[in-house]
N, CA, C and O atoms as a DFTB+ gen file, in Angstrom:
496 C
 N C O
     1  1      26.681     -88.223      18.030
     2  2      26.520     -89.274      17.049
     3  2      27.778     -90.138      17.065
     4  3      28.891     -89.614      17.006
     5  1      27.576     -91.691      17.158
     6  2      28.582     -92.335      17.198
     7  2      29.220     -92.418      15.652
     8  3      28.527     -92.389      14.635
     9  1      30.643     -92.524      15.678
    10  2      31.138     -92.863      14.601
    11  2      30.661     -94.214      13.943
    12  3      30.560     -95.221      14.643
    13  1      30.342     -94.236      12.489
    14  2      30.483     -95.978      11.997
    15  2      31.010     -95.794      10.752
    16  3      31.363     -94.713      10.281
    17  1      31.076     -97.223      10.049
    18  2      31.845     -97.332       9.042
    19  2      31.064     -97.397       7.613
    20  3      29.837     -97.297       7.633
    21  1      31.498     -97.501       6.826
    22  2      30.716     -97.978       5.661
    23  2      30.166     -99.451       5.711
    24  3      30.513    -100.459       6.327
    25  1      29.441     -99.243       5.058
    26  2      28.709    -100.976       5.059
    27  2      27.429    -100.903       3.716
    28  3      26.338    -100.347       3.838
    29  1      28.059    -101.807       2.159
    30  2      27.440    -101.486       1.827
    31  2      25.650    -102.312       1.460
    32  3      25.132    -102.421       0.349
    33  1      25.124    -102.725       2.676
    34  2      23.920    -103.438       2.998
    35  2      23.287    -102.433       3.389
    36  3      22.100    -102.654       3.631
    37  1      23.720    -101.181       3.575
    38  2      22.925     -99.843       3.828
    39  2      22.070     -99.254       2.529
    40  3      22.303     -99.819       1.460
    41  1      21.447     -98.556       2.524
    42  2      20.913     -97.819       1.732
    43  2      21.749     -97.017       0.494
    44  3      21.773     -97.001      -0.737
    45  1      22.333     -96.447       1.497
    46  2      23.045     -95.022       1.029
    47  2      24.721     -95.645       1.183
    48  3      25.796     -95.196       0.784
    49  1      24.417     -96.652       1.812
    50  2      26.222     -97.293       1.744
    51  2      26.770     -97.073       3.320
    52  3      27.916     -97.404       3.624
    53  1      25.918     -96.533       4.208
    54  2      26.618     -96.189       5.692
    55  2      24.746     -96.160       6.424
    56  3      23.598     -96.408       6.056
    57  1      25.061     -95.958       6.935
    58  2      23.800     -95.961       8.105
    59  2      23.929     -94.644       8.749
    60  3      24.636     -94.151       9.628
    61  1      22.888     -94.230       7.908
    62  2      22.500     -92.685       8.375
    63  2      21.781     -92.282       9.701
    64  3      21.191     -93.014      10.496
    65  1      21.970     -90.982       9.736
    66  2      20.354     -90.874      11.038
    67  2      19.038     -90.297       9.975
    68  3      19.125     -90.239       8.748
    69  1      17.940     -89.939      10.723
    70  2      16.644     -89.283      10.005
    71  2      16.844     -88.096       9.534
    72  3      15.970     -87.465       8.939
    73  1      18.081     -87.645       9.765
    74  2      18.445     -86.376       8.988
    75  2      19.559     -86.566       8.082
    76  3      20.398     -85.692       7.862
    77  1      19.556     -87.435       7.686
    78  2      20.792     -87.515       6.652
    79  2      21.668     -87.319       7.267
    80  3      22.126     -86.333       6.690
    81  1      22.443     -87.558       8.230
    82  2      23.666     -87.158       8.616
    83  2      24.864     -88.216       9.244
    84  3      24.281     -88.894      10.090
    85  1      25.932     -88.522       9.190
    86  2      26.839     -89.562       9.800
    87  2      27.602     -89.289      10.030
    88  3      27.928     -88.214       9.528
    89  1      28.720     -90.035      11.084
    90  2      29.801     -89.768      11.417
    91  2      30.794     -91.464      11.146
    92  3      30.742     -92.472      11.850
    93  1      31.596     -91.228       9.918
    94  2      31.900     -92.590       9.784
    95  2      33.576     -92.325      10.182
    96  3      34.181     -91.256      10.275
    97  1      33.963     -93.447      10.336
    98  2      35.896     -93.738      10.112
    99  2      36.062     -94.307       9.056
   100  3      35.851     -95.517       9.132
   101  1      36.413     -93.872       7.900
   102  2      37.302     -94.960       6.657
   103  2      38.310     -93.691       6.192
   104  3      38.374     -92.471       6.344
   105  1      39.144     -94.902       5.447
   106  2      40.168     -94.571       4.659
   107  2      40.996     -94.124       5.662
   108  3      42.111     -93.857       5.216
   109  1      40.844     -93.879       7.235
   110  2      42.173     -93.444       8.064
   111  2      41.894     -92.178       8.449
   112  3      42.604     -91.363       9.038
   113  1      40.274     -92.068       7.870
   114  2      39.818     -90.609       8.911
   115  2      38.374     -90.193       8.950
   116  3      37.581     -90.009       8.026
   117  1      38.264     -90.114       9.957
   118  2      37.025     -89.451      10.688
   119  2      36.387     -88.926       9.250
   120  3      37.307     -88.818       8.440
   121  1      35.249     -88.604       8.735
   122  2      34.490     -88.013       7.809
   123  2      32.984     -87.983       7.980
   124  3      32.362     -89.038       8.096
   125  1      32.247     -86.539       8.005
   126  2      30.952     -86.286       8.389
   127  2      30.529     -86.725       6.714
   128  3      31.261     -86.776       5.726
   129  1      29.215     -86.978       6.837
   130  2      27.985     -86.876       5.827
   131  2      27.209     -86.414       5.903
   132  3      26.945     -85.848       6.964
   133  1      26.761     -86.389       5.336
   134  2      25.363     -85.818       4.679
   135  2      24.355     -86.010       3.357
   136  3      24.486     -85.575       2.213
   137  1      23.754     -86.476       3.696
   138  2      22.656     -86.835       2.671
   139  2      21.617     -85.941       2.766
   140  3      21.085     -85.854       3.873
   141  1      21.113     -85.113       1.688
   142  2      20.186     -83.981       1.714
   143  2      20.292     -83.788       0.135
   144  3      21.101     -84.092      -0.741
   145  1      18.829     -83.002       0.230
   146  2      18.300     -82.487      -1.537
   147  2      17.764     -80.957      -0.857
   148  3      17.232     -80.706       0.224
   149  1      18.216     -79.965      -2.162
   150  2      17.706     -78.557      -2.164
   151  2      16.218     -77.737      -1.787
   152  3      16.055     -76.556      -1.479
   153  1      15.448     -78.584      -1.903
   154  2      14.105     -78.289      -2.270
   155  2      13.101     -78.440      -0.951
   156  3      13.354     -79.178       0.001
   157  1      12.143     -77.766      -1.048
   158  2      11.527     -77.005       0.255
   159  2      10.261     -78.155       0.094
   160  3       9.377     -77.995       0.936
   161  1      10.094     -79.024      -0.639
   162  2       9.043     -80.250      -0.545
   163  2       9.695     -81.448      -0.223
   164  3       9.012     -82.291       0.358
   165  1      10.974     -81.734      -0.495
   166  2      11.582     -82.994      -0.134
   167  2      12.206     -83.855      -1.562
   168  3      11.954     -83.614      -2.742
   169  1      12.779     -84.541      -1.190
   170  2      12.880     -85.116      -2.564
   171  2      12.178     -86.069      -3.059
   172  3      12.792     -86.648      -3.955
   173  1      10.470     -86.752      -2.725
   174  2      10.030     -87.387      -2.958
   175  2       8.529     -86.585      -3.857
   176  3       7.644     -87.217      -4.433
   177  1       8.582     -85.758      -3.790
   178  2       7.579     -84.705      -4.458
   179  2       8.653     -83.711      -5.583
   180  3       9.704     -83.119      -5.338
   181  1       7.874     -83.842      -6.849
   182  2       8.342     -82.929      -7.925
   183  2       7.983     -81.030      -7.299
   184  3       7.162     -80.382      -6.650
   185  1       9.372     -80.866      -8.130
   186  2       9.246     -79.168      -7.693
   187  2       8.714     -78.669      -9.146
   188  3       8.681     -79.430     -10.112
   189  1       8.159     -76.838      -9.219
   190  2       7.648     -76.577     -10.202
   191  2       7.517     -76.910     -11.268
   192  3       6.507     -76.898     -11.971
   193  1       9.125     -77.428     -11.604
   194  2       9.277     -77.877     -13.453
   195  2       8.648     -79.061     -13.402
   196  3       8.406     -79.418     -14.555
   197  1       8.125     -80.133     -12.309
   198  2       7.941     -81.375     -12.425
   199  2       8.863     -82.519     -12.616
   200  3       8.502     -83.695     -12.661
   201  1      10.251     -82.030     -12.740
   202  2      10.982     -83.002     -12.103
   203  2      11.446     -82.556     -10.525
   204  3      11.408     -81.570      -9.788
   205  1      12.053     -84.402     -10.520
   206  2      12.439     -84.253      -8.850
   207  2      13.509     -83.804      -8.973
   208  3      14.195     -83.635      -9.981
   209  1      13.831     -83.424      -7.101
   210  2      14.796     -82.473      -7.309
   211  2      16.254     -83.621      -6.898
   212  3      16.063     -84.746      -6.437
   213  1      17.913     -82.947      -7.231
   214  2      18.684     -83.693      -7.083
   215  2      19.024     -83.962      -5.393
   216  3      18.556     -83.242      -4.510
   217  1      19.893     -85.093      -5.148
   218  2      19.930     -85.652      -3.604
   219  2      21.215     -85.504      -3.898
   220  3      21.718     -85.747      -4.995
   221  1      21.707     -85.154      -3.050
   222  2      23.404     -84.999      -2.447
   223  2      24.246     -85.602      -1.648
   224  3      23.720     -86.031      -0.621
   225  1      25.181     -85.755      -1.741
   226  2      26.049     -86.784      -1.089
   227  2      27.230     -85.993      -0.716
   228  3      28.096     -85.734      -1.552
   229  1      27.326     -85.453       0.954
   230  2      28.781     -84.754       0.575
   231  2      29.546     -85.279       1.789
   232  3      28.898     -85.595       2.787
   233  1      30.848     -85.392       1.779
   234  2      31.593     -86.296       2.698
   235  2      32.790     -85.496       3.009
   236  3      33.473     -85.254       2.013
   237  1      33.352     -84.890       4.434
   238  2      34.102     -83.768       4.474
   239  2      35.106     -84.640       5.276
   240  3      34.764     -85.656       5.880
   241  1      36.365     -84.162       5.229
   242  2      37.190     -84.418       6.494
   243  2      37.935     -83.157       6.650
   244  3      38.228     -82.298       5.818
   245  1      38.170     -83.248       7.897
   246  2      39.054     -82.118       9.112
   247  2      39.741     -82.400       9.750
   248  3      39.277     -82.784      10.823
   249  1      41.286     -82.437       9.616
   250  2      42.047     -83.060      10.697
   251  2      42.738     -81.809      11.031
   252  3      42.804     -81.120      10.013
   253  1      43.450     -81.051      12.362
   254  2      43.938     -80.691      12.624
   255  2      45.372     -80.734      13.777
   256  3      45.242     -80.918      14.987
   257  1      46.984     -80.474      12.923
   258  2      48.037     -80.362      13.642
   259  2      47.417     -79.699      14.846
   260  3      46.739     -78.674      14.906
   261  1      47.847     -80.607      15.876
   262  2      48.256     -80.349      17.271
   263  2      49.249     -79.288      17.798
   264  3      49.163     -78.485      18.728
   265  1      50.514     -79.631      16.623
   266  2      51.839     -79.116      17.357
   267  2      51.985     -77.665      16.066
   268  3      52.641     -76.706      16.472
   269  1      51.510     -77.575      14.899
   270  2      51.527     -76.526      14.248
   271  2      50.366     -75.718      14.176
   272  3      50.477     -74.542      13.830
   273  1      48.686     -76.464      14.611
   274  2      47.788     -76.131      14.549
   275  2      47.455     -75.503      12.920
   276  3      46.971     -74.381      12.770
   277  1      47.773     -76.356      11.833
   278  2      47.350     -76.679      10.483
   279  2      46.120     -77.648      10.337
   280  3      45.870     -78.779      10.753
   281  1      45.299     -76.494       9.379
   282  2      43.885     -77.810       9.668
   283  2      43.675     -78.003       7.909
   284  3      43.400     -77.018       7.224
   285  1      43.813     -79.149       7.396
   286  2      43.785     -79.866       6.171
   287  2      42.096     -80.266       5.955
   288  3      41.546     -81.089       6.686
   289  1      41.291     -79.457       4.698
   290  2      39.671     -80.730       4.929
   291  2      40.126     -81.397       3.217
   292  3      40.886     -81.300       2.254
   293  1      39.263     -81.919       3.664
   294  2      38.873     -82.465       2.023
   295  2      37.569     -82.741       2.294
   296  3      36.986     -82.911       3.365
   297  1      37.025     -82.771       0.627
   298  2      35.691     -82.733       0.379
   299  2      35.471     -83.627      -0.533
   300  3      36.384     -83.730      -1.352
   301  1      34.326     -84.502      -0.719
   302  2      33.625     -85.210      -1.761
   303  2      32.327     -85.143      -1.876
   304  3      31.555     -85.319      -0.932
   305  1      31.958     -84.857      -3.149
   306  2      30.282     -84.539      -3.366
   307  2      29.845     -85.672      -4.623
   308  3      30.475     -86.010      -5.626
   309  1      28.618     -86.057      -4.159
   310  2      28.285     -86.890      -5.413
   311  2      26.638     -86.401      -5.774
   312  3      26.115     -85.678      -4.927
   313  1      26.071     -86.657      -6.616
   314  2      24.938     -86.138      -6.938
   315  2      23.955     -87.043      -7.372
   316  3      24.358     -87.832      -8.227
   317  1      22.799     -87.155      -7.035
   318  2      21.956     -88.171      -7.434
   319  2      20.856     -87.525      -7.985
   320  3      19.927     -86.973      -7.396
   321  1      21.175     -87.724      -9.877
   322  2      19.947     -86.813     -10.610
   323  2      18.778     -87.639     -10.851
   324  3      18.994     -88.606     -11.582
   325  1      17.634     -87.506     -10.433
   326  2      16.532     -88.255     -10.461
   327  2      15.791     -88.435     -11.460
   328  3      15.421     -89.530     -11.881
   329  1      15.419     -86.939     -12.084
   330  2      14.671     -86.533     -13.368
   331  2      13.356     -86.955     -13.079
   332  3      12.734     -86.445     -12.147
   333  1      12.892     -87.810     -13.768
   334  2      11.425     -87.540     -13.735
   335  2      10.588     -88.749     -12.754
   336  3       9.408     -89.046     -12.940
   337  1      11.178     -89.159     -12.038
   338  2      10.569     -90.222     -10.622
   339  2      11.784     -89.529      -9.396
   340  3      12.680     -88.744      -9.707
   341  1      11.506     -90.084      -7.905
   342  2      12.472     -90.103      -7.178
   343  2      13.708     -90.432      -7.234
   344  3      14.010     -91.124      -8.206
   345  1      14.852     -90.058      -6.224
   346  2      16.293     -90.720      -6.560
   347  2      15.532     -92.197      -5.401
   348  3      14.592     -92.404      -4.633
   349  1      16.485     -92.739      -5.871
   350  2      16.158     -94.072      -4.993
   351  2      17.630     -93.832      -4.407
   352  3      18.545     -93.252      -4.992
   353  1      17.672     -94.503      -2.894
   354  2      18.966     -94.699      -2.371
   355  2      20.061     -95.258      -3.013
   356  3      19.797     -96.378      -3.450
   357  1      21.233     -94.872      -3.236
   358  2      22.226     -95.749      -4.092
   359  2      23.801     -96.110      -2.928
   360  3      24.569     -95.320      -2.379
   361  1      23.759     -97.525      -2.929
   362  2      24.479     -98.229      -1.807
   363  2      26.432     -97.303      -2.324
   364  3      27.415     -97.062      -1.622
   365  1      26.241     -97.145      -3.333
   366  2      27.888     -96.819      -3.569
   367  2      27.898     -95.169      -3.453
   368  3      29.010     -94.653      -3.348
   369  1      26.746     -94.309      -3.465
   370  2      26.975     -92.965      -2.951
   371  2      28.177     -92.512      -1.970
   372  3      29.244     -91.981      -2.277
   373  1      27.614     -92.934      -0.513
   374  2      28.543     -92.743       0.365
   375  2      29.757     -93.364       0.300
   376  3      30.538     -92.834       1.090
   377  1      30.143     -94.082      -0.187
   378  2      31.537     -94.527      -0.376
   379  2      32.368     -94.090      -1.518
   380  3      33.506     -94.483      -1.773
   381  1      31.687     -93.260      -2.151
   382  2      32.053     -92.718      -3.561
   383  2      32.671     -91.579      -3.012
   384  3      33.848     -91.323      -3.266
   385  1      31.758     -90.651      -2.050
   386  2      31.624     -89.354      -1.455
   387  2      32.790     -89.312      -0.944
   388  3      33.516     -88.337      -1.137
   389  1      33.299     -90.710       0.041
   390  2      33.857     -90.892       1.079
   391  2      35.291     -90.999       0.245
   392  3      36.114     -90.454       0.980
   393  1      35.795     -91.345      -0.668
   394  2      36.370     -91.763      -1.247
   395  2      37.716     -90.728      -1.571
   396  3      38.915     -90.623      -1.315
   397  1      36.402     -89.918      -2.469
   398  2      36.433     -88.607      -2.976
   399  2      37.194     -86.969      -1.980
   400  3      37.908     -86.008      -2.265
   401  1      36.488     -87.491      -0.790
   402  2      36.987     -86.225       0.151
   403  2      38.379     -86.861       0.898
   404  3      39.054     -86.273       1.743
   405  1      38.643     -88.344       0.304
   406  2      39.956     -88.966       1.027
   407  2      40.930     -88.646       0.027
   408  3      42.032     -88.326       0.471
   409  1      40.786     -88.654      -1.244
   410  2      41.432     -87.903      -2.295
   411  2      42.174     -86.576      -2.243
   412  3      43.358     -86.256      -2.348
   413  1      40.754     -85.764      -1.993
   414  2      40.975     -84.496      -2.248
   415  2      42.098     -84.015      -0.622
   416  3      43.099     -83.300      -0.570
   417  1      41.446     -84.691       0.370
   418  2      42.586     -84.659       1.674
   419  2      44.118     -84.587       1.403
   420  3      44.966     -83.720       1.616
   421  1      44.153     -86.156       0.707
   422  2      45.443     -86.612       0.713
   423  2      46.414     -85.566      -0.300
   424  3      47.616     -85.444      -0.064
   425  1      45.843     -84.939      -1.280
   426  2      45.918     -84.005      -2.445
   427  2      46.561     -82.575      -1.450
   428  3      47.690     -82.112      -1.612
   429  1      45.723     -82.147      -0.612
   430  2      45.894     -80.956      -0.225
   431  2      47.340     -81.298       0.899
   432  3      48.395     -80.684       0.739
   433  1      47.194     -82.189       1.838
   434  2      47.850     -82.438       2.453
   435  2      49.513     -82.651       1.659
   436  3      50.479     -82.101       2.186
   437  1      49.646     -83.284       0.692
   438  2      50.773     -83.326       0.221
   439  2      51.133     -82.310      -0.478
   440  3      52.229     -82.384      -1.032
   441  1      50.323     -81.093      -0.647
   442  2      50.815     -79.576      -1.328
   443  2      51.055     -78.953      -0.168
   444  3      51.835     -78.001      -0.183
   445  1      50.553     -79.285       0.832
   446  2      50.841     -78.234       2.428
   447  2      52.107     -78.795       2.504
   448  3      52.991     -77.990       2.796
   449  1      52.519     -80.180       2.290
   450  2      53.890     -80.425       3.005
   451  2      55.273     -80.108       1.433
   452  3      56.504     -80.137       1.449
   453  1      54.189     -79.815       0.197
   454  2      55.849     -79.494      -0.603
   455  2      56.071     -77.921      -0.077
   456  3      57.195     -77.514       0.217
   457  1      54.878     -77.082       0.010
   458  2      55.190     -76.040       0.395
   459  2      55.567     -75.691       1.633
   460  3      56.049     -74.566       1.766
   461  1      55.443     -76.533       2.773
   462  2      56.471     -76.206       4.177
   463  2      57.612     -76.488       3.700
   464  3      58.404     -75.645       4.120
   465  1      58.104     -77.211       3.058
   466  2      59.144     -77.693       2.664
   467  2      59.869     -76.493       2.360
   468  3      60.990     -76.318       2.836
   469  1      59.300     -75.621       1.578
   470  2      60.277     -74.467       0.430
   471  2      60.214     -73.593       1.683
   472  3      60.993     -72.692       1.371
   473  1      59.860     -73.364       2.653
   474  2      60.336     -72.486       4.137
   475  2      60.665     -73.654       5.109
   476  3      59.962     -74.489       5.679
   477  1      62.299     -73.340       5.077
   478  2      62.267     -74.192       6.210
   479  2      62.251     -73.944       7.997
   480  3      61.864     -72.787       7.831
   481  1      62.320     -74.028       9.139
   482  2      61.564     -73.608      10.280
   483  2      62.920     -72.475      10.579
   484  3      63.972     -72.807      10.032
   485  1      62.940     -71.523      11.184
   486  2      64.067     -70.477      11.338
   487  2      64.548     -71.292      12.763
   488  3      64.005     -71.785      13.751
   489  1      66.065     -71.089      12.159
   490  2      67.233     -71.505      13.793
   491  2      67.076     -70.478      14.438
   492  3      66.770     -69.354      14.040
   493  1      67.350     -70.960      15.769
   494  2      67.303     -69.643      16.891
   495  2      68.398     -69.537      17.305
   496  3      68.662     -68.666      18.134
C-alpha cells in the first residue's frame, strides 16, 4: 500500500482502501489506519439491541532507532457513536486519529529521552 496524506475531500479525511486501511505521512511520520466497527453484520445493519454498532478510527505510529534499536509507537483512537441510524463518514476522523497518535508519540518519545538522560552511556 502506497503511502498518502490526509486530504480532507475524503470521506474519512484520507483515502482509504475497501478494507479500511491506510498508509499516510503527516505530522513527520509514517502512520497506519484503520477504519473498522466490532460487529459481525457490519456497520450498516443494527446489532441485537437495535442500535448500530460504533466505527473506529485508530492511527498508530512506529519508528524505530537504528543505532540503539528503541522503538517509540503512539496511538490515536477516535470513535464514531452512531446510535440509532448508521455512522456516516466523518472528514475530520482521520486527522483527529492522526493527530492524536502524533501526540501521544511525541509524549512518549520525550519521557524515553528524560529517562536516557538519568543513565548516562558507560566510558570504556
Amino acid at each position: 500500500m502506497t503511502a498518502t496524506s490526509l486530504d480532507p475531500a475524503q470521506p474519512w479525511g484520507a483515502e482509504i482502501s475497501y478494507d479500511g486501511r491506510a498508509v499516510l505521512v503527516a505530522e513527520g511520520h509514517t502512520v497506519a489506519i484503520r477504519v473498522y466497527d466490532g460487529s459481525p453484520e457490519g456497520s450498516q445493519a443494527p446489532g441485537p439491541t437495535g442500535r448500530y454498532p460504533t466505527v473506529y478510527v485508530s492511527a498508530v505510529v512506529v519508528e524505530r532507532d537504528a543505532a540503539t534499536g528503541v522503538e517509540i509507537r503512539g496511538q490515536g483512537d477516535v470513535e464514531i457513536l452512531p446510535g440509532n441510524s448508521p455512522a456516516v463518514p466523518d472528514p475530520t476522523a482521520i486527522p483527529r486519529a492522526v493527530a492524536a497518535a502524533a501526540a501521544d508519540f511525541n509524549r512518549r518519545a520525550a519521557a524515553y529521552t528524560a529517562l536516557a538522560a538519568k543513565w548516562p552511556p558507560p566510558t570504556p
